[in-house]
Coordinates of C-alpha atoms in Angstrom, one line a residue:
X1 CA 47.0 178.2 73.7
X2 CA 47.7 177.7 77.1
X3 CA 46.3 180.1 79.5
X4 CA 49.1 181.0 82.3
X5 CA 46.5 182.5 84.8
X6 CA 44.3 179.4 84.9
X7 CA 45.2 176.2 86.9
X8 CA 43.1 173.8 84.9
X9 CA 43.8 173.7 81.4
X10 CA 44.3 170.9 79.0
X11 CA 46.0 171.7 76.0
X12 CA 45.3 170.3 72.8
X13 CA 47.3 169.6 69.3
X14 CA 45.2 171.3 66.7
X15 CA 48.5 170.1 64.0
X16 CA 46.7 167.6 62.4
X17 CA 43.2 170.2 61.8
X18 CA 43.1 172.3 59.0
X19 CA 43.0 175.7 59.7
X20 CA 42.4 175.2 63.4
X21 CA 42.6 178.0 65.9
X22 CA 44.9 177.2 69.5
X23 CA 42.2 176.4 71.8
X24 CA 41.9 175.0 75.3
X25 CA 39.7 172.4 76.6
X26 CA 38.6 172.2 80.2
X27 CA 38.1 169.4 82.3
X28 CA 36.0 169.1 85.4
X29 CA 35.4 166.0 87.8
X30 CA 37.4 163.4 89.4
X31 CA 40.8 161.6 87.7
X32 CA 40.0 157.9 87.1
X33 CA 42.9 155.8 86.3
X34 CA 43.3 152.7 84.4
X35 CA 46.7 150.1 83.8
X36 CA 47.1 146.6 83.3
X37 CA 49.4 144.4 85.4
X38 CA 51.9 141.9 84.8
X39 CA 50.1 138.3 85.3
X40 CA 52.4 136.4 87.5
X41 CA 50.6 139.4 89.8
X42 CA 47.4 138.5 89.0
X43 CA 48.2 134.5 89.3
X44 CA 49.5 135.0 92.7
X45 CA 46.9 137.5 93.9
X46 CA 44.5 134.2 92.9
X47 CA 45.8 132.0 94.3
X48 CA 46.5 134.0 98.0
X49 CA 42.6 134.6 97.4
X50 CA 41.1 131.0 97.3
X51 CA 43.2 130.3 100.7
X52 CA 41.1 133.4 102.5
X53 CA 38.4 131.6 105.0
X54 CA 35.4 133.9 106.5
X55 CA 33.4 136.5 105.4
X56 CA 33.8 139.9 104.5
X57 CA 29.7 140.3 103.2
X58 CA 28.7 142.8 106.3
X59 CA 31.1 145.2 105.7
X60 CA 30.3 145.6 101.9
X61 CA 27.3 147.2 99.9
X62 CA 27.7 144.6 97.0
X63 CA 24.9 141.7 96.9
X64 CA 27.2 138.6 96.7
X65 CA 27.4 135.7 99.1
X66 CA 31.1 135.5 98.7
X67 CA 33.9 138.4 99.5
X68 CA 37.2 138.1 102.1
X69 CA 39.3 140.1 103.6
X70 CA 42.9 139.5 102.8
X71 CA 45.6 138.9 105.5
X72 CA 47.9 141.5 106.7
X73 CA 50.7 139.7 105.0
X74 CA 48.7 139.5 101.7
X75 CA 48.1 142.7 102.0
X76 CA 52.3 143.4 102.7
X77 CA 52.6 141.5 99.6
X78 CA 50.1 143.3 97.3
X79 CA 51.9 146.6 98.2
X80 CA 55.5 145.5 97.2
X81 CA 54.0 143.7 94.4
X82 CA 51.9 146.6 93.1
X83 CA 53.7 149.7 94.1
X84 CA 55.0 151.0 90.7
X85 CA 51.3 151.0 89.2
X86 CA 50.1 152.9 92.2
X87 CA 52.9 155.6 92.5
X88 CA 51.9 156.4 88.5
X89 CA 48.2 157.4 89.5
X90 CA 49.7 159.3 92.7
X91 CA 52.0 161.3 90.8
X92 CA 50.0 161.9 87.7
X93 CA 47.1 163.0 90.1
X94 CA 49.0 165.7 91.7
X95 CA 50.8 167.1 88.3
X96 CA 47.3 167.3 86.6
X97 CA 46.1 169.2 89.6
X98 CA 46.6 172.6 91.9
X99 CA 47.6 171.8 94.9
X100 CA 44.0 172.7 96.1
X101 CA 42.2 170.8 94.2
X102 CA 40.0 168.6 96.0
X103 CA 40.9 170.4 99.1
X104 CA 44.1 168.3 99.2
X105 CA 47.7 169.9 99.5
X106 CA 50.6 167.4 97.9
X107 CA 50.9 164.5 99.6
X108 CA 53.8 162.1 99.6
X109 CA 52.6 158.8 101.0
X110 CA 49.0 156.6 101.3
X111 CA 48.2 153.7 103.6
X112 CA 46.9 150.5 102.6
X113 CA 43.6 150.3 104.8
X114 CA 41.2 147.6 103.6
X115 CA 42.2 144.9 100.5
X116 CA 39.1 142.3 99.8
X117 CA 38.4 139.5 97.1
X118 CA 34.8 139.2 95.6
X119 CA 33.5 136.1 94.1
X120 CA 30.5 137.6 91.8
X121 CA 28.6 134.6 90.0
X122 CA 25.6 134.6 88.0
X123 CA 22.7 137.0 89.4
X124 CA 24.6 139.1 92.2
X125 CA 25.5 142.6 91.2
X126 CA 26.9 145.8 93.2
X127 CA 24.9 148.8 93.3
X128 CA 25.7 152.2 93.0
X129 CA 27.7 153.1 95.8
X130 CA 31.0 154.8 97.5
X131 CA 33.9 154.1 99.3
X132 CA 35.6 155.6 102.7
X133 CA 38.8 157.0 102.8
X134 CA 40.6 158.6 100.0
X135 CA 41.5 156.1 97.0
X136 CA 39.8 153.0 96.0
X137 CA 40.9 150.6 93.5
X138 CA 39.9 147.7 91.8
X139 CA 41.8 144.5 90.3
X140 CA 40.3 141.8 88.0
X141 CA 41.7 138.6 88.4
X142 CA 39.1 136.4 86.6
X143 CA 36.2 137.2 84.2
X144 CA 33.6 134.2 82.9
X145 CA 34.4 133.0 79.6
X146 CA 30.9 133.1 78.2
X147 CA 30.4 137.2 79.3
X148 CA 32.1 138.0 76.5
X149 CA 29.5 136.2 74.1
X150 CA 26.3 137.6 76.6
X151 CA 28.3 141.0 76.1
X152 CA 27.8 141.1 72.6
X153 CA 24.1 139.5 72.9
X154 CA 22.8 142.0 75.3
X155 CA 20.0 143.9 73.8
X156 CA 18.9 146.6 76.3
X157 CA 19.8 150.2 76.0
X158 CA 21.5 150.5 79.5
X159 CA 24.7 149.3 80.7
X160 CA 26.0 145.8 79.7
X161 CA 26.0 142.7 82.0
X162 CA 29.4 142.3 84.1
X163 CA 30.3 145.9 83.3
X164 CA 32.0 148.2 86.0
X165 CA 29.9 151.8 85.6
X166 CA 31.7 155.0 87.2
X167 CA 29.1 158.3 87.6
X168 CA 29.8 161.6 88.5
X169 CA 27.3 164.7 88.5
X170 CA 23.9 164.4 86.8
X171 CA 22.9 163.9 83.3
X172 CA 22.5 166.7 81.1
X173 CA 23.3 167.0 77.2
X174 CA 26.5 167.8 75.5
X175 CA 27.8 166.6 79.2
X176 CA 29.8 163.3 79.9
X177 CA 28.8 161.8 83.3
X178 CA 29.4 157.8 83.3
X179 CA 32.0 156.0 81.9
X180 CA 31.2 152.2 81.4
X181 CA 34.0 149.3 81.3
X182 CA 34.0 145.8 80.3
X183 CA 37.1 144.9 82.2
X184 CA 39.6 141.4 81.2
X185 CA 41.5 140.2 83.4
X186 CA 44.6 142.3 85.0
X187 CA 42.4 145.3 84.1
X188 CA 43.3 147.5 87.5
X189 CA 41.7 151.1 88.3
X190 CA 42.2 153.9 90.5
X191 CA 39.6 156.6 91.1
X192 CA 38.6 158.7 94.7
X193 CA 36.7 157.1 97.0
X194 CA 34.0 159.0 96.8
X195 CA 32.9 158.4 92.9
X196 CA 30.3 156.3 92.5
X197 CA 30.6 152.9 90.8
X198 CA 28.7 149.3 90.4
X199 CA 28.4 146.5 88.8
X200 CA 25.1 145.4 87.1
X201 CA 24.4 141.4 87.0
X202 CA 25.1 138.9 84.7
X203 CA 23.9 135.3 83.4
X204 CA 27.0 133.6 82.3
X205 CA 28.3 130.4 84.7
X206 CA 31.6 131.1 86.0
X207 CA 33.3 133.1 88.5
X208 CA 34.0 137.0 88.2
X209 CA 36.5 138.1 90.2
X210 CA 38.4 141.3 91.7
X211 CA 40.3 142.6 94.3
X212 CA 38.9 146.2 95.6
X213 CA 40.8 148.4 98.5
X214 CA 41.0 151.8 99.7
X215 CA 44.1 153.9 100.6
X216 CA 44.4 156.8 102.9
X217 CA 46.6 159.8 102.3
X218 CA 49.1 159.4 104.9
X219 CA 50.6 162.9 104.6
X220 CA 49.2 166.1 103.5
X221 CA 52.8 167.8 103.6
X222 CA 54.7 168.0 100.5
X223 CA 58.2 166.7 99.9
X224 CA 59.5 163.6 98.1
X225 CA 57.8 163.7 94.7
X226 CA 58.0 160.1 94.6
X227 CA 55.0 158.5 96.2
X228 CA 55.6 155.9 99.2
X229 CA 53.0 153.2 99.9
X230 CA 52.8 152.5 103.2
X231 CA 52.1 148.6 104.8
X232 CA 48.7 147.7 106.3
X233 CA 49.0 147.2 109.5
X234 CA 49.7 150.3 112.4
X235 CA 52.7 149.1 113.6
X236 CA 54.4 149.4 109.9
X237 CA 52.9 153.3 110.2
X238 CA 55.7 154.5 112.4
X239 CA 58.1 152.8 109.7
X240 CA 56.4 154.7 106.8
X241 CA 56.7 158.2 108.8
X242 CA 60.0 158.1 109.5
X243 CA 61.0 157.2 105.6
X244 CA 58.7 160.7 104.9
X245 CA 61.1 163.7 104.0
X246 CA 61.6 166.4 106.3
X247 CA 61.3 170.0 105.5

């Protein structure tokens, strides 16, 4: 049953178990989101992509010759174009939650801040690692057509090769702390920044490719339930603020 003085619960239907007590299962760690999106979105991301010119490698911890930085009106583009996929993991973060949790109090807006393509071939990889800000995401736009057959090949005991691997905590029996994907294209997950995530190598010719970024909250206050993401660029920062509910 559901336990009225406790802020985290997770209730659970015992109908279908014979015999079963009400009980409640508790959850602990970060909320990691996944969807899929429609692909005239992922066709158009592409395409916007293989226009992009310099590089974005410096500012990255992922060991791939090729990742860019979109344009500010790419990146105007990806929030219209994305913006009911987003608001679902805002709002379903902050109903799951106390408003403490994560030392955050509601929020009713984020900011686009960074928005980057990488072009993984054969050999690179991403090692464990974080983000800044509050929110990352990632978007797979492309995936090799032979991983799926060096999937199924792979022989090791550890994580397979072109995977995404999130961790949290340390290892201990009886205890869940990595979750593993093979993602397919359109795939598109949220998580906080600060979870760590990589990508192990693979073998197979061909392009993987994603789209990562990172949001900021852009107010702490709450109001509007509905979740407003913001543009880019500062100058569209004045815009969002004014749009944000007074008390």
């Amino acid at each position: 049953m559901e336990n009225k003085d406790d802020l985290y619960y997770s209730q659970t239907d015992t109908s279908k178990v014979k015999d079963a007590p009400p009980y409640t299962l508790y959850t602990f760690g970060p909320i990691l989101y996944k969807t899929s999106v429609d692909q005239a979105i992922v066709d158009e991301l592409l395409m916007r992509g293989r226009k992009l010119s310099g590089s974005h490698v410096e500012k990255l911890a992922g060991h791939l010759d090729k990742e860019q930085q979109f344009t500010n009106d790419d990146k105007k583009w990806f929030v219209d174009s994305v913006q009911p996929y987003l608001s679902a993991y805002f709002e379903t973060f902050q109903k799951l939650t106390d408003p403490r949790f994560y030392e955050y109090t509601p929020f009713n807006g984020v900011l686009l801040k960074d928005l980057w393509i990488n072009f993984m071939k054969a050999g690179e990889y991403n090692p464990p690692h974080i983000h800044g800000f509050d929110f990352s995401f990632v978007f797979y736009l492309q995936i090799p057509k032979g991983l799926e057959k060096e999937k199924e090949d792979f022989k090791g005991i550890g994580v397979g090769p072109g995977s995404i691997s999130f961790y949290y905590g340390e290892w201990q029996r009886m205890m869940r702390s990595e979750h593993h994907f093979w993602p397919k294209v359109g795939d598109f997950y949220i998580w906080p920044a600060k979870l760590k995530h990589g990508v192990p190598p693979f073998k197979s010719p061909g392009e993987r490719i994603s789209v990562s970024g990172n949001f900021e909250i852009l107010s702490k206050e709450a109001g509007d339930t509905v979740i407003k993401v913001a543009k880019q660029v500062n100058e569209f920062k004045n815009e969002y603020m004014s749009a944000v509910p007074k008390k």
